[in-house]
């Protein structure tokens, strides 16, 4: 508990420091993502430990400090913030909550407006009898800074509303001027304008800004508004706070945006309105926001989804500082901070040793991460990463999460430096770091961990592609001593395997068929599967175009190989030295004895293509299957001609559902999609499997 309290305190100090750099000095020291990561960690800790809450925590204040040099303004309506949704699941949860909170008879009226989340500086604008009287920054949400003179320099900001005419063109509406209007908008700078400004500043040797947002913020806070006037500031307005006017008040957010347009305010026309029936379309539009961002000349920071009807907004109200009726959707959040609990080491297929971070589990962009790579010993040493450190972790797309750096500011003295061990954790052999190499190796060919990795690679999709055979099986069979060389993959003791827990008849039968089928993958794949240094599938293909069988390749020399286009001396050397070793030659010969195809370049087809039972069908897999992992199921489906996608839509033909299937099952049922069990799946394809 004490530890948590200390951490919360440290995080608060650090966040306040960075907020000051960012908001007051316009001179950030860390990336937005790193800042967000710290902020989220604090938010999570405070949520989990309500007793540590503090009215002055940076998560309670809306953010941004009030600088001393401007006159302070009390906001008549508090300037609140938005809750974030990181990813699709969060967004769906938000809607789920709306549906729970709204009475049933109201749900039919539910509709949404989606708008860009502009990445600039929030401003609050006040109009009295149609005249612009006050413009303020958000400040802490209660008190802002009066920046009226600077705002007046923003060309798009109407000084009188309705705007009578623009460049001789009459305004679209003839509305009476409102008695009072308070609204909210964002002052921003286009990326090109920002780039050009920084270039000119650099030439003059004057200060540049970190990003368009800081540039906009800095320009609005200049004490001399004649300098602001020269800055390319622009404005979007997006939210009415208060309206007193002799007109029918708008009933929806959409209509209020229309009204603002009518008054002459800049309102972005990328916004869209969706009914609740169109929710799936909304999700598609929102999750694809990066495409919009690329098309627009200014920065976005996500999308904002708002409940359209103002009456429903009122009913939904607020939680703390955030309205329940709106949410900011972001995909960012690719980085997070967490604690490095330990550094483990992994022995690779080639014997290369990589240090791996064992992390306190943390959610990054909706995925729980508890391991990350640390590359090699130099990386750990150069960044001075210590066990116990708080580290910044990045996960982007499918790549392996990586530790970016430690945050030494958060150390309490208990952190321990790490050293690469002298001996292999798997076999105890001395580790070697060849001169000039960054990697450390275990050179013991019989090292069990290495063998597991070799088998894992041998059976993988790019190599022998053995369905039902993955990391788990590699570990199990090596661990039980069934596999001592790669050839043992074809000598597995099936009767013993049937005795193992979790290996029922059907499963063993599938695995057995997979192994048998793989014998006919052909020479190119077998050559790839051997895992010779520098010989991946592309090089294997080049080589097998020149030789009739692996046996021939085994007898060749460096010169002959070097003449093949695309095969350099490094590859030639690696191939020849691999086959110079007696155990490797024996291995290839055992494959031949076991009936593995060493000659046909691409092997025989395992299945008759026009009998593929799932050709052209799209599958989605959900839940826990009784005997297969999801990736096994995926390989099965693909082997039988089907396609596997991630989310259920009207294009889905089958949902393969296991235990604990959740929202995907519900959706598939709603759309009338055929639901299959694992057993049905296997039956569907059973007649297809032909022993090689
Ligand atoms: S609505 C009470 N709409 O994002 C709801 N905010 O992270 C008020 N922002 O402080 C916010 N674009 O400054 C809204 N289209 C948009 C926005 C937007 C940018 C800013 C706003 C807010 C911050 C919240």
XYZ file of C-alpha atoms and ligand atoms in Angstrom:
716
model
C 0.000 0.000 0.000
C 2.777 2.380 0.984
C 4.472 1.575 -2.244
C 1.357 2.437 -4.224
C 0.946 5.698 -2.354
C 4.521 6.656 -3.086
C 4.056 5.838 -6.710
C 0.869 7.863 -6.950
C 2.666 10.832 -5.369
C 5.597 10.483 -7.731
C 3.340 10.216 -10.739
C 1.421 13.315 -9.687
C 4.587 15.361 -9.318
C 5.903 14.178 -12.625
C 2.632 14.851 -14.446
C 2.336 18.320 -12.950
C 5.868 19.033 -14.075
C 5.167 17.914 -17.625
C 1.842 19.741 -17.724
C 3.635 22.916 -16.807
C 6.187 22.350 -19.561
C 3.434 21.650 -22.029
C 0.672 24.068 -21.192
C 2.438 26.996 -19.620
C 5.857 27.004 -21.211
C 4.763 25.424 -24.525
C 7.995 23.481 -24.393
C 7.339 19.776 -23.716
C 10.152 17.441 -22.703
C 8.442 14.148 -23.467
C 6.213 12.828 -26.250
C 2.438 13.157 -25.980
C 2.228 9.381 -25.938
C 4.640 9.128 -23.014
C 2.704 11.773 -21.162
C -0.616 10.037 -21.845
C 0.884 6.799 -20.605
C 1.866 8.348 -17.266
C -1.499 10.009 -16.965
C -3.362 6.773 -17.604
C -1.270 4.910 -15.098
C -2.165 7.475 -12.454
C -5.833 7.341 -13.431
C -5.849 3.561 -13.102
C -4.117 3.611 -9.726
C -6.571 6.193 -8.427
C -9.513 4.170 -9.686
C -8.203 1.051 -8.003
C -7.343 2.843 -4.766
C -10.072 5.411 -4.091
C -8.580 6.128 -0.661
C -5.620 7.767 -2.409
C -7.789 10.294 -4.219
C -6.856 13.915 -3.848
C -8.812 16.979 -4.991
C -5.577 18.427 -6.333
C -4.485 15.448 -8.349
C -3.773 16.308 -11.972
C -6.475 13.819 -12.956
C -9.080 15.850 -11.094
C -8.137 19.179 -12.510
C -8.916 19.407 -16.160
C -5.285 20.110 -16.957
C -3.468 23.230 -17.973
C -2.365 25.793 -15.443
C -3.357 29.423 -15.363
C -0.378 31.525 -16.318
C 0.145 34.584 -14.197
C 0.533 37.104 -16.909
C -3.047 37.214 -18.214
C -6.128 38.490 -16.520
C -8.125 35.627 -15.048
C -11.689 34.954 -16.115
C -14.275 32.915 -14.243
C -15.945 30.618 -16.706
C -19.699 30.992 -16.376
C -20.093 27.396 -17.492
C -17.364 24.976 -16.342
C -15.186 23.871 -19.235
C -15.228 20.125 -18.888
C -13.223 17.430 -20.488
C -13.962 14.159 -22.252
C -13.515 10.542 -21.277
C -11.390 8.533 -23.672
C -12.193 5.289 -25.432
C -9.079 3.452 -26.523
C -10.230 1.107 -29.233
C -13.430 -0.465 -30.462
C -14.256 -2.409 -27.306
C -14.197 0.732 -25.182
C -16.432 2.471 -27.679
C -18.949 -0.371 -27.565
C -18.907 -0.313 -23.779
C -19.716 3.386 -23.892
C -22.815 2.696 -25.984
C -23.747 -0.190 -23.690
C -23.778 2.223 -20.793
C -25.986 4.695 -22.687
C -28.474 1.939 -23.394
C -28.521 0.981 -19.725
C -29.038 4.554 -18.586
C -31.710 5.610 -21.053
C -35.275 4.450 -20.442
C -36.438 2.003 -23.049
C -38.917 4.341 -24.723
C -36.037 6.799 -25.271
C -33.690 4.316 -26.905
C -35.419 4.492 -30.262
C -34.531 8.182 -30.425
C -30.863 7.611 -29.777
C -28.603 9.102 -32.440
C -25.008 10.248 -32.510
C -22.887 12.948 -34.035
C -19.290 12.051 -34.824
C -16.811 14.861 -35.296
C -13.054 15.152 -35.543
C -11.217 15.784 -32.313
C -9.206 18.834 -33.214
C -5.745 19.033 -31.762
C -5.302 22.670 -30.871
C -6.015 24.933 -27.961
C -9.523 25.002 -26.476
C -11.075 28.442 -26.366
C -14.306 29.681 -24.883
C -15.995 32.508 -26.747
C -18.626 34.838 -25.330
C -20.989 36.969 -27.422
C -23.369 39.619 -26.088
C -26.053 41.041 -28.350
C -24.143 39.595 -31.249
C -20.764 41.145 -30.368
C -17.684 39.179 -29.434
C -16.972 40.324 -25.898
C -14.669 37.777 -24.366
C -12.379 34.957 -25.387
C -10.664 32.763 -22.820
C -8.478 29.705 -22.550
C -9.724 26.675 -20.679
C -7.231 27.109 -17.848
C -8.222 24.688 -15.109
C -11.827 24.522 -16.309
C -13.104 26.986 -13.728
C -10.763 29.870 -14.295
C -9.169 30.664 -17.637
C -7.102 33.444 -19.109
C -8.524 36.368 -20.956
C -6.963 36.261 -24.392
C -9.565 38.390 -26.184
C -7.104 40.678 -28.050
C -5.188 37.686 -29.402
C -8.344 35.863 -30.420
C -9.541 38.893 -32.302
C -6.602 38.372 -34.616
C -7.938 34.969 -35.693
C -9.471 35.715 -39.060
C -12.143 33.027 -38.896
C -13.542 34.250 -35.613
C -16.646 36.375 -36.224
C -16.518 39.669 -34.327
C -20.241 40.262 -34.956
C -22.919 37.620 -35.433
C -24.696 36.817 -37.566
C -21.933 37.604 -39.980
C -23.593 40.157 -42.254
C -21.601 39.484 -45.330
C -18.321 37.947 -46.258
C -16.435 39.361 -49.209
C -19.631 40.903 -50.474
C -21.567 37.598 -50.208
C -24.571 37.798 -47.923
C -24.764 35.346 -45.020
C -26.939 32.304 -45.601
C -29.409 33.158 -42.870
C -31.085 36.263 -41.587
C -31.088 35.317 -37.914
C -31.566 37.914 -35.221
C -28.374 38.356 -33.161
C -28.519 36.211 -29.983
C -28.704 38.068 -26.657
C -26.096 35.799 -25.194
C -24.051 32.970 -26.615
C -21.187 31.046 -25.050
C -19.503 28.449 -27.181
C -16.429 26.392 -27.374
C -13.936 25.857 -30.134
C -10.395 24.926 -30.920
C -7.718 27.227 -32.283
C -5.291 25.298 -34.449
C -2.584 25.679 -37.061
C -2.383 23.682 -40.285
C 0.623 21.396 -40.575
C 2.075 23.145 -43.631
C 1.815 26.542 -42.010
C 3.484 25.164 -38.927
C 6.356 23.658 -40.925
C 6.937 26.852 -42.792
C 6.892 28.937 -39.633
C 9.479 26.712 -37.965
C 11.736 26.793 -41.029
C 11.715 30.581 -41.124
C 12.334 30.772 -37.390
C 15.258 28.397 -37.715
C 16.803 30.520 -40.461
C 16.479 33.559 -38.238
C 17.882 31.606 -35.303
C 14.706 32.092 -33.304
C 12.628 29.703 -31.237
C 10.728 26.910 -32.899
C 7.791 24.892 -31.532
C 7.525 21.156 -30.936
C 4.221 20.645 -32.777
C 1.299 22.574 -34.290
C -0.611 22.387 -31.040
C 2.101 24.022 -28.999
C 2.557 26.567 -31.715
C -1.139 27.485 -31.564
C -1.081 27.614 -27.780
C 2.072 29.696 -27.690
C 0.755 32.127 -30.278
C -2.441 32.713 -28.342
C -0.554 33.461 -25.183
C 1.710 36.112 -26.605
C 1.422 39.296 -24.630
C 1.743 41.358 -27.785
C -1.285 40.553 -29.920
C 0.291 42.159 -32.972
C 2.628 39.160 -33.066
C -0.299 36.744 -32.755
C -1.816 38.514 -35.734
C 1.066 37.298 -37.884
C 0.577 33.695 -36.888
C -1.513 31.473 -39.204
C -4.122 30.680 -36.548
C -7.425 29.052 -37.483
C -10.576 28.142 -35.639
C -13.203 25.378 -35.504
C -16.207 25.736 -33.237
C -17.983 22.598 -32.050
C -20.044 23.069 -28.921
C -22.668 25.547 -27.725
C -22.677 26.099 -23.970
C -25.373 28.658 -23.526
C -27.792 30.309 -25.889
C -30.317 33.047 -25.243
C -31.956 34.161 -28.448
C -35.285 35.009 -30.018
C -35.395 31.830 -32.021
C -36.619 28.291 -31.571
C -33.809 26.702 -29.581
C -32.123 23.770 -31.352
C -33.155 20.384 -29.975
C -30.113 18.448 -31.095
C -26.383 18.912 -31.247
C -26.569 18.525 -35.017
C -29.024 21.433 -35.235
C -26.916 23.558 -32.926
C -23.939 23.055 -35.253
C -26.185 24.148 -38.105
C -27.147 27.228 -36.130
C -23.511 28.086 -35.441
C -22.862 27.822 -39.160
C -25.783 30.129 -39.753
C -24.322 32.693 -37.402
C -21.122 32.595 -39.413
C -18.887 30.376 -37.266
C -16.448 27.934 -38.846
C -17.956 24.462 -38.308
C -16.154 21.465 -39.730
C -18.165 19.644 -42.367
C -16.480 16.282 -41.832
C -18.944 15.624 -39.011
C -21.569 12.929 -39.508
C -24.789 11.945 -37.855
C -25.725 8.282 -37.256
C -28.879 6.741 -35.850
C -28.444 3.967 -33.306
C -29.422 1.447 -36.009
C -26.405 2.656 -37.926
C -24.117 1.941 -34.975
C -21.938 -0.522 -36.897
C -21.374 2.066 -39.598
C -20.475 4.558 -36.928
C -17.914 2.132 -35.509
C -16.432 1.712 -38.974
C -16.241 5.450 -39.538
C -14.701 6.135 -36.145
C -12.155 3.317 -36.154
C -11.020 4.415 -39.577
C -10.269 7.930 -38.386
C -6.609 7.750 -39.374
C -7.754 7.862 -42.997
C -9.575 11.116 -42.324
C -6.575 12.449 -40.502
C -4.391 11.803 -43.503
C -6.765 13.613 -45.789
C -7.065 16.735 -43.640
C -4.413 19.460 -43.561
C -4.490 19.746 -39.757
C -3.804 17.423 -36.844
C -6.500 15.278 -35.285
C -6.222 13.589 -31.984
C -9.056 11.098 -32.524
C -12.793 11.430 -32.994
C -15.504 12.652 -30.659
C -18.811 10.811 -30.505
C -21.709 12.744 -28.963
C -25.295 11.839 -28.203
C -27.278 14.029 -30.570
C -30.450 14.941 -28.660
C -29.852 17.705 -26.125
C -32.642 16.327 -23.922
C -30.839 12.983 -23.754
C -27.546 14.737 -23.046
C -29.249 16.413 -20.082
C -30.627 13.112 -18.834
C -27.263 11.362 -19.108
C -25.390 14.123 -17.297
C -21.819 13.947 -16.039
C -19.501 11.740 -14.042
C -16.918 13.887 -12.307
C -15.395 16.009 -15.001
C -16.648 14.081 -18.026
C -20.009 14.130 -19.749
C -21.533 10.652 -20.088
C -23.040 11.702 -23.387
C -19.748 12.142 -25.221
C -16.549 10.184 -25.624
C -13.213 10.804 -27.321
C -12.086 7.869 -29.424
C -8.347 7.454 -29.724
C -6.156 4.773 -31.152
C -3.018 6.290 -29.708
C -2.240 4.710 -26.417
C 0.369 2.540 -28.083
C 2.706 3.283 -25.230
C 2.278 2.649 -21.551
C 4.362 2.746 -18.408
C 4.635 -0.240 -16.148
C 7.077 -1.929 -13.821
C 9.857 -4.163 -15.009
C 9.598 -7.087 -12.594
C 12.407 -9.188 -13.951
C 14.587 -9.820 -16.954
C 14.395 -13.324 -18.339
C 16.429 -14.702 -21.171
C 15.296 -16.574 -24.194
C 17.400 -18.970 -26.231
C 16.628 -18.636 -29.922
C 16.724 -21.164 -32.713
C 20.276 -20.199 -33.654
C 21.371 -20.164 -30.029
C 21.195 -16.362 -29.850
C 20.270 -15.210 -26.376
C 17.833 -12.322 -25.975
C 16.988 -10.623 -22.721
C 13.242 -10.313 -22.220
C 11.304 -7.995 -19.975
C 8.904 -9.588 -17.515
C 6.396 -6.810 -16.947
C 3.626 -6.075 -14.552
C 0.672 -6.684 -16.905
C -0.503 -3.479 -18.526
C -3.127 -2.763 -21.150
C -1.733 -1.073 -24.244
C -4.262 -0.082 -26.872
C -6.658 -2.703 -25.548
C -4.180 -5.599 -25.400
C -2.639 -6.864 -22.180
C 1.132 -6.897 -22.396
C 3.348 -8.704 -19.894
C 6.485 -9.366 -21.872
C 8.598 -7.239 -24.160
C 11.911 -7.566 -25.879
C 15.081 -5.927 -24.634
C 17.088 -6.892 -27.757
C 20.535 -7.614 -26.331
C 22.895 -6.932 -23.481
C 24.114 -3.642 -24.963
C 20.588 -2.297 -25.172
C 19.985 -2.964 -21.486
C 23.318 -1.482 -20.544
C 23.179 1.609 -22.738
C 19.706 2.545 -21.552
C 20.628 1.640 -17.979
C 17.494 -0.469 -17.571
C 17.268 -1.927 -14.065
C 15.031 -4.582 -12.575
C 12.307 -2.769 -10.622
C 12.364 0.245 -12.928
C 9.281 1.888 -14.314
C 9.648 1.514 -18.056
C 7.954 2.933 -21.114
C 6.681 0.107 -23.320
C 5.522 0.396 -26.904
C 3.287 -1.959 -28.811
C 2.444 -1.147 -32.421
C 0.325 -3.423 -34.550
C 1.569 -6.966 -34.633
C 5.165 -6.290 -33.707
C 6.614 -7.658 -30.487
C 6.242 -5.088 -27.705
C 9.452 -3.353 -26.821
C 10.840 -1.499 -23.864
C 11.662 2.025 -25.028
C 13.383 3.364 -21.949
C 13.316 3.470 -18.169
C 11.971 6.454 -16.221
C 14.804 6.974 -13.748
C 12.857 9.841 -12.136
C 10.654 7.195 -10.510
C 13.429 5.119 -8.913
C 13.382 4.569 -5.177
C 16.804 2.986 -4.832
C 15.651 -0.627 -4.765
C 16.233 -1.152 -8.499
C 18.906 -3.624 -9.496
C 21.199 -3.449 -12.510
C 21.221 -6.561 -14.700
C 24.031 -8.526 -16.277
C 23.927 -11.159 -18.996
C 24.481 -14.503 -17.236
C 27.657 -16.421 -18.015
C 25.863 -19.732 -18.580
C 22.936 -20.852 -20.693
C 19.842 -21.089 -18.477
C 18.638 -24.059 -20.482
C 21.699 -26.318 -20.756
C 24.298 -24.698 -18.484
C 26.850 -24.356 -21.278
C 29.061 -21.234 -21.205
C 27.654 -18.385 -23.281
C 29.853 -16.772 -25.919
C 29.749 -13.312 -27.384
C 31.675 -13.369 -30.661
C 33.833 -10.270 -31.146
C 32.081 -7.509 -33.112
C 28.657 -9.036 -32.504
C 25.900 -7.582 -30.388
C 24.359 -10.977 -29.735
C 25.453 -13.564 -27.186
C 25.140 -17.245 -28.120
C 24.779 -20.680 -26.642
C 26.748 -22.856 -29.052
C 25.583 -26.178 -27.621
C 23.728 -28.007 -30.409
C 21.953 -30.212 -27.912
C 20.637 -27.300 -25.846
C 16.984 -28.197 -25.098
C 15.592 -24.675 -25.454
C 17.327 -24.297 -28.780
C 15.870 -27.594 -29.927
C 12.377 -26.462 -28.946
C 12.835 -23.304 -31.023
C 14.176 -25.347 -33.938
C 11.214 -27.715 -33.838
C 8.830 -24.786 -33.486
C 10.324 -23.297 -36.629
C 10.438 -26.608 -38.480
C 6.702 -27.204 -38.075
C 5.650 -23.571 -38.584
C 3.497 -22.341 -41.433
C 6.340 -20.956 -43.538
C 8.234 -24.239 -43.200
C 6.710 -27.753 -42.978
C 3.336 -26.317 -42.005
C 2.179 -29.061 -39.680
C -1.377 -28.361 -38.631
C -1.944 -28.835 -34.922
C 1.747 -28.669 -34.110
C 2.908 -25.489 -32.405
C 5.032 -24.164 -29.581
C 3.160 -26.168 -26.946
C 3.730 -29.443 -28.736
C 7.376 -28.575 -29.423
C 7.949 -27.926 -25.724
C 6.070 -31.008 -24.650
C 7.719 -33.440 -27.055
C 11.234 -32.111 -26.487
C 10.606 -31.989 -22.750
C 9.455 -35.627 -22.719
C 12.476 -36.673 -24.729
C 10.455 -37.743 -27.795
C 12.353 -35.338 -30.002
C 16.147 -35.194 -29.973
C 16.752 -34.283 -33.592
C 14.384 -32.735 -36.132
C 13.889 -36.121 -37.790
C 12.149 -37.326 -34.629
C 9.172 -35.211 -35.664
C 8.506 -38.178 -37.982
C 9.156 -40.803 -35.317
C 6.816 -39.621 -32.612
C 5.690 -42.398 -30.224
C 1.943 -42.008 -30.803
C 0.889 -44.622 -28.229
C 2.719 -42.660 -25.549
C 1.294 -39.381 -26.737
C -2.223 -40.784 -26.452
C -1.521 -41.274 -22.750
C -0.767 -37.590 -22.244
C -3.325 -35.322 -20.707
C -5.314 -33.353 -23.242
C -4.347 -35.655 -26.097
C -7.542 -37.477 -26.883
C -8.132 -39.713 -29.882
C -9.298 -37.012 -32.206
C -6.531 -34.658 -31.359
C -3.824 -37.277 -31.780
C -5.398 -38.403 -35.033
C -5.369 -34.826 -36.348
C -1.796 -34.296 -35.334
C -0.757 -37.569 -36.855
C -2.409 -36.674 -40.129
C -0.756 -33.254 -40.044
C 2.654 -34.826 -39.581
C 2.048 -37.341 -42.328
C 0.742 -34.728 -44.761
C 3.830 -32.613 -44.201
C 6.132 -35.279 -45.609
C 5.107 -34.197 -49.073
C 5.698 -30.459 -48.728
C 8.699 -30.750 -51.021
C 12.353 -29.810 -51.030
C 11.983 -26.042 -50.851
C 10.028 -26.152 -47.636
C 12.208 -28.825 -46.094
C 15.299 -26.794 -46.898
C 13.686 -23.762 -45.285
C 12.649 -25.832 -42.278
C 16.225 -26.965 -41.590
C 16.900 -23.431 -40.408
C 20.297 -22.978 -42.045
C 21.628 -19.522 -41.366
C 20.572 -16.988 -44.070
C 18.419 -19.621 -45.809
C 14.816 -18.494 -45.506
C 12.048 -19.430 -47.920
C 13.243 -17.060 -50.659
C 16.818 -18.327 -50.721
C 15.590 -21.910 -50.398
C 13.520 -21.362 -53.503
C 16.512 -19.945 -55.410
C 18.606 -22.928 -54.423
C 16.019 -25.561 -55.248
C 15.578 -24.077 -58.712
C 19.175 -25.122 -59.377
C 19.285 -28.564 -57.762
C 17.061 -31.550 -58.281
C 17.145 -32.619 -54.680
C 18.576 -31.667 -51.308
C 20.996 -34.586 -51.663
C 22.625 -32.803 -54.590
C 22.827 -29.509 -52.772
C 24.594 -31.363 -49.966
C 27.505 -32.265 -52.292
C 28.080 -28.860 -53.842
C 30.821 -26.307 -53.099
C 31.031 -22.606 -52.321
C 32.063 -21.650 -55.888
C 29.117 -23.352 -57.562
C 26.682 -21.837 -55.087
C 28.234 -18.392 -55.418
C 27.378 -18.385 -59.116
C 23.663 -18.578 -58.485
C 22.037 -15.205 -58.861
C 20.871 -13.887 -55.531
C 23.181 -16.164 -53.557
C 26.135 -14.258 -52.167
C 29.296 -15.652 -50.566
C 27.804 -15.419 -47.066
C 24.917 -17.693 -48.002
C 27.147 -20.066 -49.968
C 29.464 -20.331 -46.981
C 26.609 -20.988 -44.581
C 25.112 -23.746 -46.747
C 28.408 -25.518 -47.322
C 29.445 -25.384 -43.687
C 26.019 -26.675 -42.626
C 26.333 -29.742 -44.840
C 29.972 -30.235 -43.869
C 28.834 -31.373 -40.439
C 28.172 -35.073 -40.151
C 25.073 -34.811 -37.899
C 23.405 -32.526 -40.445
C 24.088 -34.937 -43.306
C 22.757 -37.764 -41.187
C 19.648 -35.696 -40.496
C 18.909 -35.225 -44.186
C 19.443 -38.934 -44.787
C 17.033 -39.838 -42.009
C 14.398 -37.630 -43.589
C 14.852 -39.614 -46.785
C 14.527 -42.918 -44.893
C 11.369 -41.663 -43.206
C 9.715 -40.907 -46.527
C 10.023 -37.138 -46.477
C 10.082 -35.689 -49.996
C 13.562 -34.233 -50.654
C 13.155 -33.712 -54.381
C 9.903 -32.249 -55.699
C 10.482 -28.487 -55.438
C 7.011 -27.612 -54.179
C 5.760 -30.967 -53.071
C 2.559 -32.692 -53.968
C -0.711 -31.119 -53.105
C -1.997 -32.572 -49.900
C -5.599 -31.945 -50.784
C -7.565 -32.087 -53.998
C -8.266 -28.423 -54.575
C -11.735 -28.614 -56.079
C -12.909 -30.597 -53.120
C -11.994 -27.877 -50.660
C -15.143 -27.820 -48.566
C -14.737 -24.259 -47.302
C -13.634 -22.574 -50.528
C -14.879 -18.985 -50.648
C -16.303 -19.143 -47.116
C -15.480 -16.615 -44.438
C -15.106 -17.700 -40.819
C -14.771 -15.912 -37.515
C -13.454 -17.787 -34.480
C -14.486 -16.955 -30.929
C -14.281 -18.454 -27.462
C -12.186 -21.369 -26.223
C -12.325 -24.486 -28.384
C -12.300 -27.910 -26.708
C -9.201 -29.352 -28.322
C -7.598 -26.857 -30.670
C -6.034 -23.471 -30.230
C -7.505 -20.718 -32.347
C -4.482 -20.679 -34.589
C -4.809 -24.411 -35.178
C -8.434 -23.913 -36.104
C -7.413 -21.087 -38.412
C -4.852 -23.265 -40.191
C -7.444 -26.014 -40.574
C -9.976 -23.669 -42.112
C -7.404 -22.161 -44.409
C -6.102 -25.553 -45.459
C -9.649 -26.339 -46.547
C -9.974 -23.190 -48.587
C -11.719 -20.892 -46.111
C -10.780 -17.452 -44.909
C -10.645 -16.322 -41.280
C -11.394 -12.724 -40.315
C -11.499 -10.922 -37.010
C -14.970 -9.491 -36.751
C -18.480 -10.668 -37.474
C -20.290 -8.869 -40.267
C -22.908 -9.632 -42.875
C -20.087 -11.111 -44.973
C -19.344 -13.809 -42.386
C -20.515 -17.303 -43.392
C -19.691 -19.254 -40.235
C -18.864 -18.461 -36.643
C -16.730 -21.142 -35.041
C -17.655 -20.789 -31.384
C -16.149 -22.389 -28.331
C -16.752 -21.902 -24.652
C -17.126 -18.403 -23.177
C -18.008 -16.911 -26.552
C -19.138 -13.336 -25.984
C -20.264 -10.431 -28.085
C -19.286 -12.037 -31.381
C -21.664 -14.914 -30.731
C -24.461 -12.509 -29.867
C -23.867 -10.557 -33.017
C -23.688 -13.632 -35.213
C -26.972 -14.841 -33.770
C -28.506 -11.466 -34.472
C -27.319 -11.572 -38.068
C -28.499 -15.146 -38.515
C -24.989 -16.471 -39.187
C -24.458 -20.221 -38.982
C -22.687 -21.188 -35.734
C -20.323 -24.185 -35.807
C -18.764 -26.167 -33.012
C -15.240 -27.524 -33.300
C -16.683 -30.974 -33.898
C -18.834 -29.754 -36.760
C -15.863 -27.974 -38.238
C -13.772 -31.120 -38.188
C -16.624 -33.176 -39.606
C -17.083 -30.628 -42.363
C -13.584 -31.146 -43.549
C -12.995 -34.748 -42.493
C -13.404 -36.351 -45.886
C -10.787 -33.985 -47.209
C -7.812 -35.251 -45.316
C -5.952 -37.731 -47.404
C -2.971 -39.435 -45.910
C 0.061 -38.782 -48.050
S -16.644 18.411 -26.975
C -18.355 18.730 -22.697
N -15.759 18.236 -29.415
O -10.841 17.770 -26.675
C -17.815 18.309 -24.001
N -14.180 18.616 -27.705
O -10.114 15.769 -24.553
C -16.792 19.236 -24.473
N -11.874 18.842 -28.506
O -11.217 19.752 -23.909
C -15.860 18.756 -25.466
N -12.327 18.594 -30.638
O -10.894 20.951 -26.112
C -15.428 18.418 -28.126
N -15.139 18.106 -31.648
C -14.811 18.280 -30.371
C -13.487 18.493 -29.968
C -13.193 18.647 -28.620
C -11.373 18.806 -29.752
C -11.069 19.005 -27.302
C -11.707 19.852 -26.264
C -11.657 19.042 -24.991
C -10.710 17.976 -25.310
C -11.083 16.746 -24.505
